[in-house]
Amino acid sequence: MDALGRRVLVTAFDGWNDAGEAASAAVALLREQGEYEPVFTVDPELYFDYQYTRPHMVSDGEGRRMLRWPDATLYKPARPTRAGTELWLLTGAEPARAWQAFANEFVDVALREDITGFVALGSMMSDVPHTRPISVFAGSENERLRDVLGLERSTYEGPVGILSALAVAADAAGIPAATLWASVPHYVAGHTPSPKATLALLDRLEDLTGAQVPRGDLAGEAAAWEASIDAAAADDEEMTEYIRQLERTRDTWDSPEASGDAIAQEFERYLRRRGDGPTKPGRDEPPRR
């Protein structure tokens, strides 16, 4: 756990890397359950295409209407942690342009604030059953992190999202970076958000960082989410049989005979599923890393 240090920046973004809203919900819960204050926010005019990520009209507590522009903000704990690991947060909408400048802005702030580690949270649509534990792929390009924390090294080649750009920039600046990817069942697109996947990400984040990670009401929400899908499948024989096939496959992976290489290869297969462009949550294509 010391491989990431005691001040770890956790990041998740809406959009391509956020199937079932699992990753963004994880960071949102961390922020809601703790006390955080903003450290740095990018200028939205530089990075967002408002035809792709539109501003929203909202009302404040006094009924005044205002525009809320897309953003990306880094937050720090309002009260420094006296012992253990501090989790800082970076979240927002995935930018549409100038990714290198975007990543460099946040890395510069991270260096200024003595951030010691970086963990990116993502989620992807996959051929997995909702009835089994949500699998989380934990990987890193940093050799020391892989050795100390037992992480994988991905062999994926192809389009990626902003999480990869940030992780590469962080690692290049001397901040060791890891990524956690939850697999969300692709056939549950109508059951968003996916609290079971959010819970799996937070469980793995706690294992990785050693920080005390709040879960809120996620356990109950995850059980209700699973029950709602069970109810939908009960009236659909084809869906029920498909889920049984996925369960058999998953049980084979989880058997003692299954090799780590086989599971890693299956993960890479998820990422290579054919797609012509960025995938939004709810679509039957996984986000690229």
PDB file of C-alpha atoms in Angstrom:
ATOM      1  CA  MET A   1       0.000   0.000   0.000  1.00  0.00           C
ATOM      2  CA  ASP A   2       2.941   2.322   0.621  1.00  0.00           C
ATOM      3  CA  ALA A   3       3.688   2.062  -3.095  1.00  0.00           C
ATOM      4  CA  LEU A   4       0.995   4.694  -3.698  1.00  0.00           C
ATOM      5  CA  GLY A   5       2.021   6.822  -0.732  1.00  0.00           C
ATOM      6  CA  ARG A   6      -0.269   8.568   1.730  1.00  0.00           C
ATOM      7  CA  ARG A   7      -1.882  11.171  -0.524  1.00  0.00           C
ATOM      8  CA  VAL A   8      -3.670   9.420  -3.382  1.00  0.00           C
ATOM      9  CA  LEU A   9      -5.637  11.157  -6.124  1.00  0.00           C
ATOM     10  CA  VAL A  10      -8.718   9.138  -7.161  1.00  0.00           C
ATOM     11  CA  THR A  11     -10.321  10.077 -10.468  1.00  0.00           C
ATOM     12  CA  ALA A  12     -13.399   9.173 -12.506  1.00  0.00           C
ATOM     13  CA  PHE A  13     -15.111  10.931 -15.402  1.00  0.00           C
ATOM     14  CA  ASP A  14     -18.587  10.896 -16.893  1.00  0.00           C
ATOM     15  CA  GLY A  15     -18.832   9.545 -20.415  1.00  0.00           C
ATOM     16  CA  TRP A  16     -16.855   6.921 -22.274  1.00  0.00           C
ATOM     17  CA  ASN A  17     -15.149   5.414 -19.223  1.00  0.00           C
ATOM     18  CA  ASP A  18     -18.265   5.210 -17.054  1.00  0.00           C
ATOM     19  CA  ALA A  19     -20.579   2.350 -18.048  1.00  0.00           C
ATOM     20  CA  GLY A  20     -23.548   2.140 -15.715  1.00  0.00           C
ATOM     21  CA  GLU A  21     -22.293   5.344 -14.063  1.00  0.00           C
ATOM     22  CA  ALA A  22     -20.370   3.042 -11.749  1.00  0.00           C
ATOM     23  CA  ALA A  23     -17.071   4.942 -11.630  1.00  0.00           C
ATOM     24  CA  SER A  24     -18.445   8.483 -11.374  1.00  0.00           C
ATOM     25  CA  ALA A  25     -20.865   7.296  -8.683  1.00  0.00           C
ATOM     26  CA  ALA A  26     -17.937   5.931  -6.669  1.00  0.00           C
ATOM     27  CA  VAL A  27     -16.164   9.286  -6.592  1.00  0.00           C
ATOM     28  CA  ALA A  28     -19.455  11.099  -5.976  1.00  0.00           C
ATOM     29  CA  LEU A  29     -20.079   8.917  -2.910  1.00  0.00           C
ATOM     30  CA  LEU A  30     -16.580   9.566  -1.574  1.00  0.00           C
ATOM     31  CA  ARG A  31     -17.190  13.278  -1.907  1.00  0.00           C
ATOM     32  CA  GLU A  32     -20.664  13.125  -0.337  1.00  0.00           C
ATOM     33  CA  GLN A  33     -19.538  10.987   2.599  1.00  0.00           C
ATOM     34  CA  GLY A  34     -16.517  13.152   3.357  1.00  0.00           C
ATOM     35  CA  GLU A  35     -15.705  16.834   3.641  1.00  0.00           C
ATOM     36  CA  TYR A  36     -14.003  18.165   0.513  1.00  0.00           C
ATOM     37  CA  GLU A  37     -13.172  21.550  -0.918  1.00  0.00           C
ATOM     38  CA  PRO A  38     -12.124  22.433  -4.489  1.00  0.00           C
ATOM     39  CA  VAL A  39      -8.463  23.010  -5.238  1.00  0.00           C
ATOM     40  CA  PHE A  40      -8.481  23.589  -8.983  1.00  0.00           C
ATOM     41  CA  THR A  41     -10.998  23.721 -11.835  1.00  0.00           C
ATOM     42  CA  VAL A  42     -10.172  23.956 -15.535  1.00  0.00           C
ATOM     43  CA  ASP A  43     -11.522  26.669 -17.812  1.00  0.00           C
ATOM     44  CA  PRO A  44     -14.381  24.864 -19.625  1.00  0.00           C
ATOM     45  CA  GLU A  45     -13.962  27.025 -22.735  1.00  0.00           C
ATOM     46  CA  LEU A  46     -10.618  25.339 -23.404  1.00  0.00           C
ATOM     47  CA  TYR A  47     -11.646  21.708 -23.216  1.00  0.00           C
ATOM     48  CA  PHE A  48     -15.367  21.117 -23.757  1.00  0.00           C
ATOM     49  CA  ASP A  49     -17.497  21.021 -26.887  1.00  0.00           C
ATOM     50  CA  TYR A  50     -20.877  22.311 -25.747  1.00  0.00           C
ATOM     51  CA  GLN A  51     -22.696  20.510 -28.553  1.00  0.00           C
ATOM     52  CA  TYR A  52     -21.365  17.237 -27.145  1.00  0.00           C
ATOM     53  CA  THR A  53     -21.421  18.086 -23.414  1.00  0.00           C
ATOM     54  CA  ARG A  54     -24.100  20.725 -23.067  1.00  0.00           C
ATOM     55  CA  PRO A  55     -24.470  23.155 -20.164  1.00  0.00           C
ATOM     56  CA  HIS A  56     -27.553  22.590 -17.988  1.00  0.00           C
ATOM     57  CA  MET A  57     -30.109  25.089 -16.738  1.00  0.00           C
ATOM     58  CA  VAL A  58     -30.618  24.547 -12.998  1.00  0.00           C
ATOM     59  CA  SER A  59     -32.322  26.297 -10.083  1.00  0.00           C
ATOM     60  CA  ASP A  60     -30.650  27.122  -6.793  1.00  0.00           C
ATOM     61  CA  GLY A  61     -32.203  26.828  -3.342  1.00  0.00           C
ATOM     62  CA  GLU A  62     -33.923  30.188  -3.757  1.00  0.00           C
ATOM     63  CA  GLY A  63     -35.424  29.339  -7.130  1.00  0.00           C
ATOM     64  CA  ARG A  64     -32.991  31.378  -9.219  1.00  0.00           C
ATOM     65  CA  ARG A  65     -32.198  29.817 -12.583  1.00  0.00           C
ATOM     66  CA  MET A  66     -28.620  29.624 -13.767  1.00  0.00           C
ATOM     67  CA  LEU A  67     -26.425  27.812 -16.255  1.00  0.00           C
ATOM     68  CA  ARG A  68     -24.193  25.028 -14.972  1.00  0.00           C
ATOM     69  CA  TRP A  69     -21.276  24.513 -17.340  1.00  0.00           C
ATOM     70  CA  PRO A  70     -19.435  21.194 -17.770  1.00  0.00           C
ATOM     71  CA  ASP A  71     -16.316  21.092 -15.660  1.00  0.00           C
ATOM     72  CA  ALA A  72     -13.513  19.030 -14.178  1.00  0.00           C
ATOM     73  CA  THR A  73     -12.405  19.769 -10.637  1.00  0.00           C
ATOM     74  CA  LEU A  74      -9.803  18.495  -8.203  1.00  0.00           C
ATOM     75  CA  TYR A  75     -10.884  18.325  -4.546  1.00  0.00           C
ATOM     76  CA  LYS A  76      -8.906  17.916  -1.335  1.00  0.00           C
ATOM     77  CA  PRO A  77     -10.071  16.787   2.125  1.00  0.00           C
ATOM     78  CA  ALA A  78     -11.260  19.786   4.110  1.00  0.00           C
ATOM     79  CA  ARG A  79      -9.559  18.336   7.178  1.00  0.00           C
ATOM     80  CA  PRO A  80      -6.104  16.801   6.718  1.00  0.00           C
ATOM     81  CA  THR A  81      -5.800  13.171   7.782  1.00  0.00           C
ATOM     82  CA  ARG A  82      -3.547  12.790  10.800  1.00  0.00           C
ATOM     83  CA  ALA A  83      -2.862   9.116  10.123  1.00  0.00           C
ATOM     84  CA  GLY A  84      -3.423   6.791   7.208  1.00  0.00           C
ATOM     85  CA  THR A  85      -4.028   7.587   3.551  1.00  0.00           C
ATOM     86  CA  GLU A  86      -5.728  10.733   2.277  1.00  0.00           C
ATOM     87  CA  LEU A  87      -7.932  10.369  -0.777  1.00  0.00           C
ATOM     88  CA  TRP A  88      -8.072  13.426  -3.020  1.00  0.00           C
ATOM     89  CA  LEU A  89     -10.660  13.465  -5.810  1.00  0.00           C
ATOM     90  CA  LEU A  90     -10.676  14.478  -9.472  1.00  0.00           C
ATOM     91  CA  THR A  91     -13.960  14.261 -11.347  1.00  0.00           C
ATOM     92  CA  GLY A  92     -16.035  15.880 -14.055  1.00  0.00           C
ATOM     93  CA  ALA A  93     -17.027  15.412 -17.683  1.00  0.00           C
ATOM     94  CA  GLU A  94     -14.609  13.886 -20.161  1.00  0.00           C
ATOM     95  CA  PRO A  95     -13.100  16.739 -22.208  1.00  0.00           C
ATOM     96  CA  ALA A  96     -13.611  16.932 -25.962  1.00  0.00           C
ATOM     97  CA  ARG A  97     -10.284  18.487 -26.940  1.00  0.00           C
ATOM     98  CA  ALA A  98      -6.697  19.280 -25.904  1.00  0.00           C
ATOM     99  CA  TRP A  99      -6.305  16.183 -23.742  1.00  0.00           C
ATOM    100  CA  GLN A 100      -2.550  16.590 -23.279  1.00  0.00           C
ATOM    101  CA  ALA A 101      -2.938  20.138 -21.985  1.00  0.00           C
ATOM    102  CA  PHE A 102      -5.875  19.032 -19.822  1.00  0.00           C
ATOM    103  CA  ALA A 103      -3.857  16.194 -18.261  1.00  0.00           C
ATOM    104  CA  ASN A 104      -0.794  18.392 -17.773  1.00  0.00           C
ATOM    105  CA  GLU A 105      -2.827  21.039 -15.925  1.00  0.00           C
ATOM    106  CA  PHE A 106      -4.009  18.513 -13.360  1.00  0.00           C
ATOM    107  CA  VAL A 107      -0.642  16.804 -13.059  1.00  0.00           C
ATOM    108  CA  ASP A 108       1.002  20.160 -12.367  1.00  0.00           C
ATOM    109  CA  VAL A 109      -1.513  20.779  -9.573  1.00  0.00           C
ATOM    110  CA  ALA A 110      -0.977  17.244  -8.241  1.00  0.00           C
ATOM    111  CA  LEU A 111       2.781  17.818  -8.073  1.00  0.00           C
ATOM    112  CA  ARG A 112       2.260  21.174  -6.354  1.00  0.00           C
ATOM    113  CA  GLU A 113       0.018  19.486  -3.765  1.00  0.00           C
ATOM    114  CA  ASP A 114       2.463  16.616  -3.142  1.00  0.00           C
ATOM    115  CA  ILE A 115       0.173  13.893  -4.479  1.00  0.00           C
ATOM    116  CA  THR A 116       1.989  10.579  -4.076  1.00  0.00           C
ATOM    117  CA  GLY A 117      -0.220   8.198  -6.081  1.00  0.00           C
ATOM    118  CA  PHE A 118      -2.925   8.172  -8.727  1.00  0.00           C
ATOM    119  CA  VAL A 119      -5.837   5.716  -9.105  1.00  0.00           C
ATOM    120  CA  ALA A 120      -8.246   5.949 -12.029  1.00  0.00           C
ATOM    121  CA  LEU A 121     -11.692   4.339 -11.730  1.00  0.00           C
ATOM    122  CA  GLY A 122     -13.504   3.141 -14.837  1.00  0.00           C
ATOM    123  CA  SER A 123     -16.306   0.783 -15.793  1.00  0.00           C
ATOM    124  CA  MET A 124     -17.127  -1.057 -19.002  1.00  0.00           C
ATOM    125  CA  MET A 125     -19.990  -3.067 -20.448  1.00  0.00           C
ATOM    126  CA  SER A 126     -19.011  -6.736 -20.513  1.00  0.00           C
ATOM    127  CA  ASP A 127     -20.366 -10.258 -21.030  1.00  0.00           C
ATOM    128  CA  VAL A 128     -20.713 -11.014 -17.323  1.00  0.00           C
ATOM    129  CA  PRO A 129     -23.685 -12.124 -15.170  1.00  0.00           C
ATOM    130  CA  HIS A 130     -25.270  -9.745 -12.678  1.00  0.00           C
ATOM    131  CA  THR A 131     -25.723 -12.635 -10.234  1.00  0.00           C
ATOM    132  CA  ARG A 132     -22.005 -13.075  -9.544  1.00  0.00           C
ATOM    133  CA  PRO A 133     -19.530 -10.724  -7.830  1.00  0.00           C
ATOM    134  CA  ILE A 134     -18.542  -7.840 -10.095  1.00  0.00           C
ATOM    135  CA  SER A 135     -15.034  -8.432 -11.393  1.00  0.00           C
ATOM    136  CA  VAL A 136     -12.556  -5.544 -11.199  1.00  0.00           C
ATOM    137  CA  PHE A 137      -9.420  -5.471 -13.334  1.00  0.00           C
ATOM    138  CA  ALA A 138      -6.540  -3.773 -11.498  1.00  0.00           C
ATOM    139  CA  GLY A 139      -3.654  -2.729 -13.689  1.00  0.00           C
ATOM    140  CA  SER A 140      -0.655  -0.446 -13.977  1.00  0.00           C
ATOM    141  CA  GLU A 141       2.176   0.412 -16.347  1.00  0.00           C
ATOM    142  CA  ASN A 142       4.363   1.060 -13.312  1.00  0.00           C
ATOM    143  CA  GLU A 143       6.568  -1.962 -12.642  1.00  0.00           C
ATOM    144  CA  ARG A 144       6.985  -1.264  -8.925  1.00  0.00           C
ATOM    145  CA  LEU A 145       3.235  -0.945  -8.404  1.00  0.00           C
ATOM    146  CA  ARG A 146       2.678  -4.233 -10.198  1.00  0.00           C
ATOM    147  CA  ASP A 147       5.265  -5.978  -8.036  1.00  0.00           C
ATOM    148  CA  VAL A 148       4.176  -4.508  -4.691  1.00  0.00           C
ATOM    149  CA  LEU A 149       0.398  -4.495  -5.212  1.00  0.00           C
ATOM    150  CA  GLY A 150       0.050  -7.545  -7.458  1.00  0.00           C
ATOM    151  CA  LEU A 151      -1.408  -5.598 -10.384  1.00  0.00           C
ATOM    152  CA  GLU A 152      -1.679  -6.699 -14.005  1.00  0.00           C
ATOM    153  CA  ARG A 153      -0.091  -5.135 -17.068  1.00  0.00           C
ATOM    154  CA  SER A 154      -2.569  -4.731 -19.889  1.00  0.00           C
ATOM    155  CA  THR A 155      -1.623  -5.652 -23.458  1.00  0.00           C
ATOM    156  CA  TYR A 156      -4.571  -3.774 -24.953  1.00  0.00           C
ATOM    157  CA  GLU A 157      -3.911  -1.661 -28.052  1.00  0.00           C
ATOM    158  CA  GLY A 158      -6.600   0.655 -29.387  1.00  0.00           C
ATOM    159  CA  PRO A 159      -8.645   3.764 -28.622  1.00  0.00           C
ATOM    160  CA  VAL A 160      -8.580   5.010 -25.042  1.00  0.00           C
ATOM    161  CA  GLY A 161     -10.373   7.525 -22.825  1.00  0.00           C
ATOM    162  CA  ILE A 162      -9.186  10.443 -20.717  1.00  0.00           C
ATOM    163  CA  LEU A 163      -8.295   8.104 -17.832  1.00  0.00           C
ATOM    164  CA  SER A 164      -5.409   6.682 -19.847  1.00  0.00           C
ATOM    165  CA  ALA A 165      -4.147  10.145 -20.788  1.00  0.00           C
ATOM    166  CA  LEU A 166      -4.168  11.200 -17.136  1.00  0.00           C
ATOM    167  CA  ALA A 167      -2.522   7.978 -15.924  1.00  0.00           C
ATOM    168  CA  VAL A 168       0.266   8.241 -18.510  1.00  0.00           C
ATOM    169  CA  ALA A 169       0.885  11.901 -17.666  1.00  0.00           C
ATOM    170  CA  ALA A 170       0.916  11.172 -13.914  1.00  0.00           C
ATOM    171  CA  ASP A 171       3.342   8.275 -14.256  1.00  0.00           C
ATOM    172  CA  ALA A 172       5.621  10.298 -16.540  1.00  0.00           C
ATOM    173  CA  ALA A 173       5.748  13.027 -13.877  1.00  0.00           C
ATOM    174  CA  GLY A 174       6.795  10.544 -11.204  1.00  0.00           C
ATOM    175  CA  ILE A 175       3.360   9.910  -9.666  1.00  0.00           C
ATOM    176  CA  PRO A 176       2.768   6.123  -9.784  1.00  0.00           C
ATOM    177  CA  ALA A 177      -0.576   5.369 -11.414  1.00  0.00           C
ATOM    178  CA  ALA A 178      -2.987   2.428 -11.256  1.00  0.00           C
ATOM    179  CA  THR A 179      -6.361   1.798 -12.899  1.00  0.00           C
ATOM    180  CA  LEU A 180      -9.401  -0.120 -11.646  1.00  0.00           C
ATOM    181  CA  TRP A 181     -12.023  -1.301 -14.154  1.00  0.00           C
ATOM    182  CA  ALA A 182     -15.364  -2.788 -13.134  1.00  0.00           C
ATOM    183  CA  SER A 183     -17.209  -5.068 -15.554  1.00  0.00           C
ATOM    184  CA  VAL A 184     -20.902  -4.103 -15.813  1.00  0.00           C
ATOM    185  CA  PRO A 185     -23.304  -6.676 -17.370  1.00  0.00           C
ATOM    186  CA  HIS A 186     -24.112  -5.311 -20.810  1.00  0.00           C
ATOM    187  CA  TYR A 187     -27.725  -6.548 -20.772  1.00  0.00           C
ATOM    188  CA  VAL A 188     -28.672  -4.321 -17.812  1.00  0.00           C
ATOM    189  CA  ALA A 189     -28.465  -1.052 -19.729  1.00  0.00           C
ATOM    190  CA  GLY A 190     -31.941  -0.107 -18.536  1.00  0.00           C
ATOM    191  CA  HIS A 191     -30.933  -0.594 -14.891  1.00  0.00           C
ATOM    192  CA  THR A 192     -28.611   2.397 -14.482  1.00  0.00           C
ATOM    193  CA  PRO A 193     -26.925   3.316 -12.231  1.00  0.00           C
ATOM    194  CA  SER A 194     -25.174   0.088 -11.234  1.00  0.00           C
ATOM    195  CA  PRO A 195     -24.522   0.239  -7.472  1.00  0.00           C
ATOM    196  CA  LYS A 196     -23.106  -3.282  -7.375  1.00  0.00           C
ATOM    197  CA  ALA A 197     -20.288  -2.215  -9.705  1.00  0.00           C
ATOM    198  CA  THR A 198     -19.732   0.974  -7.703  1.00  0.00           C
ATOM    199  CA  LEU A 199     -19.443  -1.086  -4.520  1.00  0.00           C
ATOM    200  CA  ALA A 200     -16.907  -3.415  -6.171  1.00  0.00           C
ATOM    201  CA  LEU A 201     -14.761  -0.452  -7.224  1.00  0.00           C
ATOM    202  CA  LEU A 202     -14.786   1.023  -3.732  1.00  0.00           C
ATOM    203  CA  ASP A 203     -13.919  -2.340  -2.165  1.00  0.00           C
ATOM    204  CA  ARG A 204     -10.922  -2.677  -4.479  1.00  0.00           C
ATOM    205  CA  LEU A 205      -9.900   0.940  -3.926  1.00  0.00           C
ATOM    206  CA  GLU A 206      -9.742   0.310  -0.180  1.00  0.00           C
ATOM    207  CA  ASP A 207      -7.618  -2.801  -0.738  1.00  0.00           C
ATOM    208  CA  LEU A 208      -5.265  -0.880  -3.005  1.00  0.00           C
ATOM    209  CA  THR A 209      -4.788   2.274  -0.949  1.00  0.00           C
ATOM    210  CA  GLY A 210      -5.356   1.161   2.639  1.00  0.00           C
ATOM    211  CA  ALA A 211      -7.669   4.142   3.144  1.00  0.00           C
ATOM    212  CA  GLN A 212     -10.964   3.795   4.965  1.00  0.00           C
ATOM    213  CA  VAL A 213     -13.527   4.031   2.165  1.00  0.00           C
ATOM    214  CA  PRO A 214     -17.192   4.748   2.981  1.00  0.00           C
ATOM    215  CA  ARG A 215     -19.875   2.656   1.273  1.00  0.00           C
ATOM    216  CA  GLY A 216     -23.029   4.528   2.324  1.00  0.00           C
ATOM    217  CA  ASP A 217     -26.150   2.501   1.468  1.00  0.00           C
ATOM    218  CA  LEU A 218     -24.522   0.739  -1.480  1.00  0.00           C
ATOM    219  CA  ALA A 219     -24.942  -2.783  -0.087  1.00  0.00           C
ATOM    220  CA  GLY A 220     -28.718  -2.421   0.083  1.00  0.00           C
ATOM    221  CA  GLU A 221     -28.885  -0.601  -3.247  1.00  0.00           C
ATOM    222  CA  ALA A 222     -26.800  -3.331  -4.893  1.00  0.00           C
ATOM    223  CA  ALA A 223     -29.145  -6.027  -3.567  1.00  0.00           C
ATOM    224  CA  ALA A 224     -32.189  -4.115  -4.851  1.00  0.00           C
ATOM    225  CA  TRP A 225     -30.507  -3.604  -8.235  1.00  0.00           C
ATOM    226  CA  GLU A 226     -29.813  -7.321  -8.557  1.00  0.00           C
ATOM    227  CA  ALA A 227     -33.369  -8.199  -7.495  1.00  0.00           C
ATOM    228  CA  SER A 228     -34.836  -5.853 -10.107  1.00  0.00           C
ATOM    229  CA  ILE A 229     -32.864  -7.577 -12.853  1.00  0.00           C
ATOM    230  CA  ASP A 230     -33.899 -10.994 -11.518  1.00  0.00           C
ATOM    231  CA  ALA A 231     -37.527  -9.886 -11.776  1.00  0.00           C
ATOM    232  CA  ALA A 232     -37.069  -8.672 -15.348  1.00  0.00           C
ATOM    233  CA  ALA A 233     -35.332 -11.890 -16.371  1.00  0.00           C
ATOM    234  CA  ALA A 234     -38.019 -14.077 -14.778  1.00  0.00           C
ATOM    235  CA  ASP A 235     -40.460 -13.097 -17.526  1.00  0.00           C
ATOM    236  CA  ASP A 236     -37.974 -13.602 -20.358  1.00  0.00           C
ATOM    237  CA  GLU A 237     -36.870 -17.195 -21.051  1.00  0.00           C
ATOM    238  CA  GLU A 238     -34.259 -16.143 -23.585  1.00  0.00           C
ATOM    239  CA  MET A 239     -32.672 -13.694 -21.167  1.00  0.00           C
ATOM    240  CA  THR A 240     -32.776 -16.266 -18.365  1.00  0.00           C
ATOM    241  CA  GLU A 241     -30.935 -18.826 -20.480  1.00  0.00           C
ATOM    242  CA  TYR A 242     -28.392 -16.237 -21.576  1.00  0.00           C
ATOM    243  CA  ILE A 243     -27.682 -15.325 -17.942  1.00  0.00           C
ATOM    244  CA  ARG A 244     -27.228 -19.029 -17.123  1.00  0.00           C
ATOM    245  CA  GLN A 245     -24.648 -19.302 -19.898  1.00  0.00           C
ATOM    246  CA  LEU A 246     -22.779 -16.306 -18.508  1.00  0.00           C
ATOM    247  CA  GLU A 247     -22.916 -17.843 -15.029  1.00  0.00           C
ATOM    248  CA  ARG A 248     -21.385 -21.082 -16.284  1.00  0.00           C
ATOM    249  CA  THR A 249     -18.593 -19.152 -17.987  1.00  0.00           C
ATOM    250  CA  ARG A 250     -17.931 -17.045 -14.903  1.00  0.00           C
ATOM    251  CA  ASP A 251     -17.887 -20.106 -12.645  1.00  0.00           C
ATOM    252  CA  THR A 252     -15.286 -21.629 -14.942  1.00  0.00           C
ATOM    253  CA  TRP A 253     -13.112 -18.522 -14.608  1.00  0.00           C
ATOM    254  CA  ASP A 254     -13.442 -18.642 -10.843  1.00  0.00           C
ATOM    255  CA  SER A 255     -12.505 -22.297 -10.601  1.00  0.00           C
ATOM    256  CA  PRO A 256      -9.074 -23.228  -9.233  1.00  0.00           C
ATOM    257  CA  GLU A 257      -8.124 -24.529 -12.683  1.00  0.00           C
ATOM    258  CA  ALA A 258      -8.595 -21.117 -14.350  1.00  0.00           C
ATOM    259  CA  SER A 259      -5.297 -19.359 -15.034  1.00  0.00           C
ATOM    260  CA  GLY A 260      -4.595 -15.671 -14.567  1.00  0.00           C
ATOM    261  CA  ASP A 261      -3.584 -15.500 -18.219  1.00  0.00           C
ATOM    262  CA  ALA A 262      -6.959 -16.848 -19.311  1.00  0.00           C
ATOM    263  CA  ILE A 263      -8.821 -14.257 -17.273  1.00  0.00           C
ATOM    264  CA  ALA A 264      -6.560 -11.479 -18.559  1.00  0.00           C
ATOM    265  CA  GLN A 265      -7.168 -12.619 -22.133  1.00  0.00           C
ATOM    266  CA  GLU A 266     -10.906 -12.501 -21.571  1.00  0.00           C
ATOM    267  CA  PHE A 267     -10.567  -8.969 -20.231  1.00  0.00           C
ATOM    268  CA  GLU A 268      -8.685  -7.938 -23.361  1.00  0.00           C
ATOM    269  CA  ARG A 269     -11.446  -9.496 -25.481  1.00  0.00           C
ATOM    270  CA  TYR A 270     -13.969  -7.203 -23.794  1.00  0.00           C
ATOM    271  CA  LEU A 271     -11.931  -4.187 -24.771  1.00  0.00           C
ATOM    272  CA  ARG A 272     -11.596  -5.268 -28.380  1.00  0.00           C
ATOM    273  CA  ARG A 273     -15.306  -5.648 -29.037  1.00  0.00           C
ATOM    274  CA  ARG A 274     -16.013  -3.836 -32.282  1.00  0.00           C
ATOM    275  CA  GLY A 275     -17.082  -0.180 -32.098  1.00  0.00           C
ATOM    276  CA  ASP A 276     -16.853   2.845 -34.369  1.00  0.00           C
ATOM    277  CA  GLY A 277     -16.625   5.572 -31.748  1.00  0.00           C
ATOM    278  CA  PRO A 278     -16.935   6.603 -28.116  1.00  0.00           C
ATOM    279  CA  THR A 279     -19.421   4.591 -26.117  1.00  0.00           C
ATOM    280  CA  LYS A 280     -21.832   6.213 -23.721  1.00  0.00           C
ATOM    281  CA  PRO A 281     -23.164   4.378 -20.656  1.00  0.00           C
ATOM    282  CA  GLY A 282     -26.077   2.164 -21.544  1.00  0.00           C
ATOM    283  CA  ARG A 283     -24.789   1.221 -24.983  1.00  0.00           C
ATOM    284  CA  ASP A 284     -23.768  -2.363 -25.735  1.00  0.00           C
ATOM    285  CA  GLU A 285     -20.110  -1.464 -26.261  1.00  0.00           C
ATOM    286  CA  PRO A 286     -17.419  -1.153 -23.580  1.00  0.00           C
ATOM    287  CA  PRO A 287     -15.541   2.115 -23.033  1.00  0.00           C
ATOM    288  CA  ARG A 288     -11.954   2.018 -24.176  1.00  0.00           C
ATOM    289  CA  ARG A 289      -9.166   2.575 -21.703  1.00  0.00           C
TER     290      ARG A 289
END
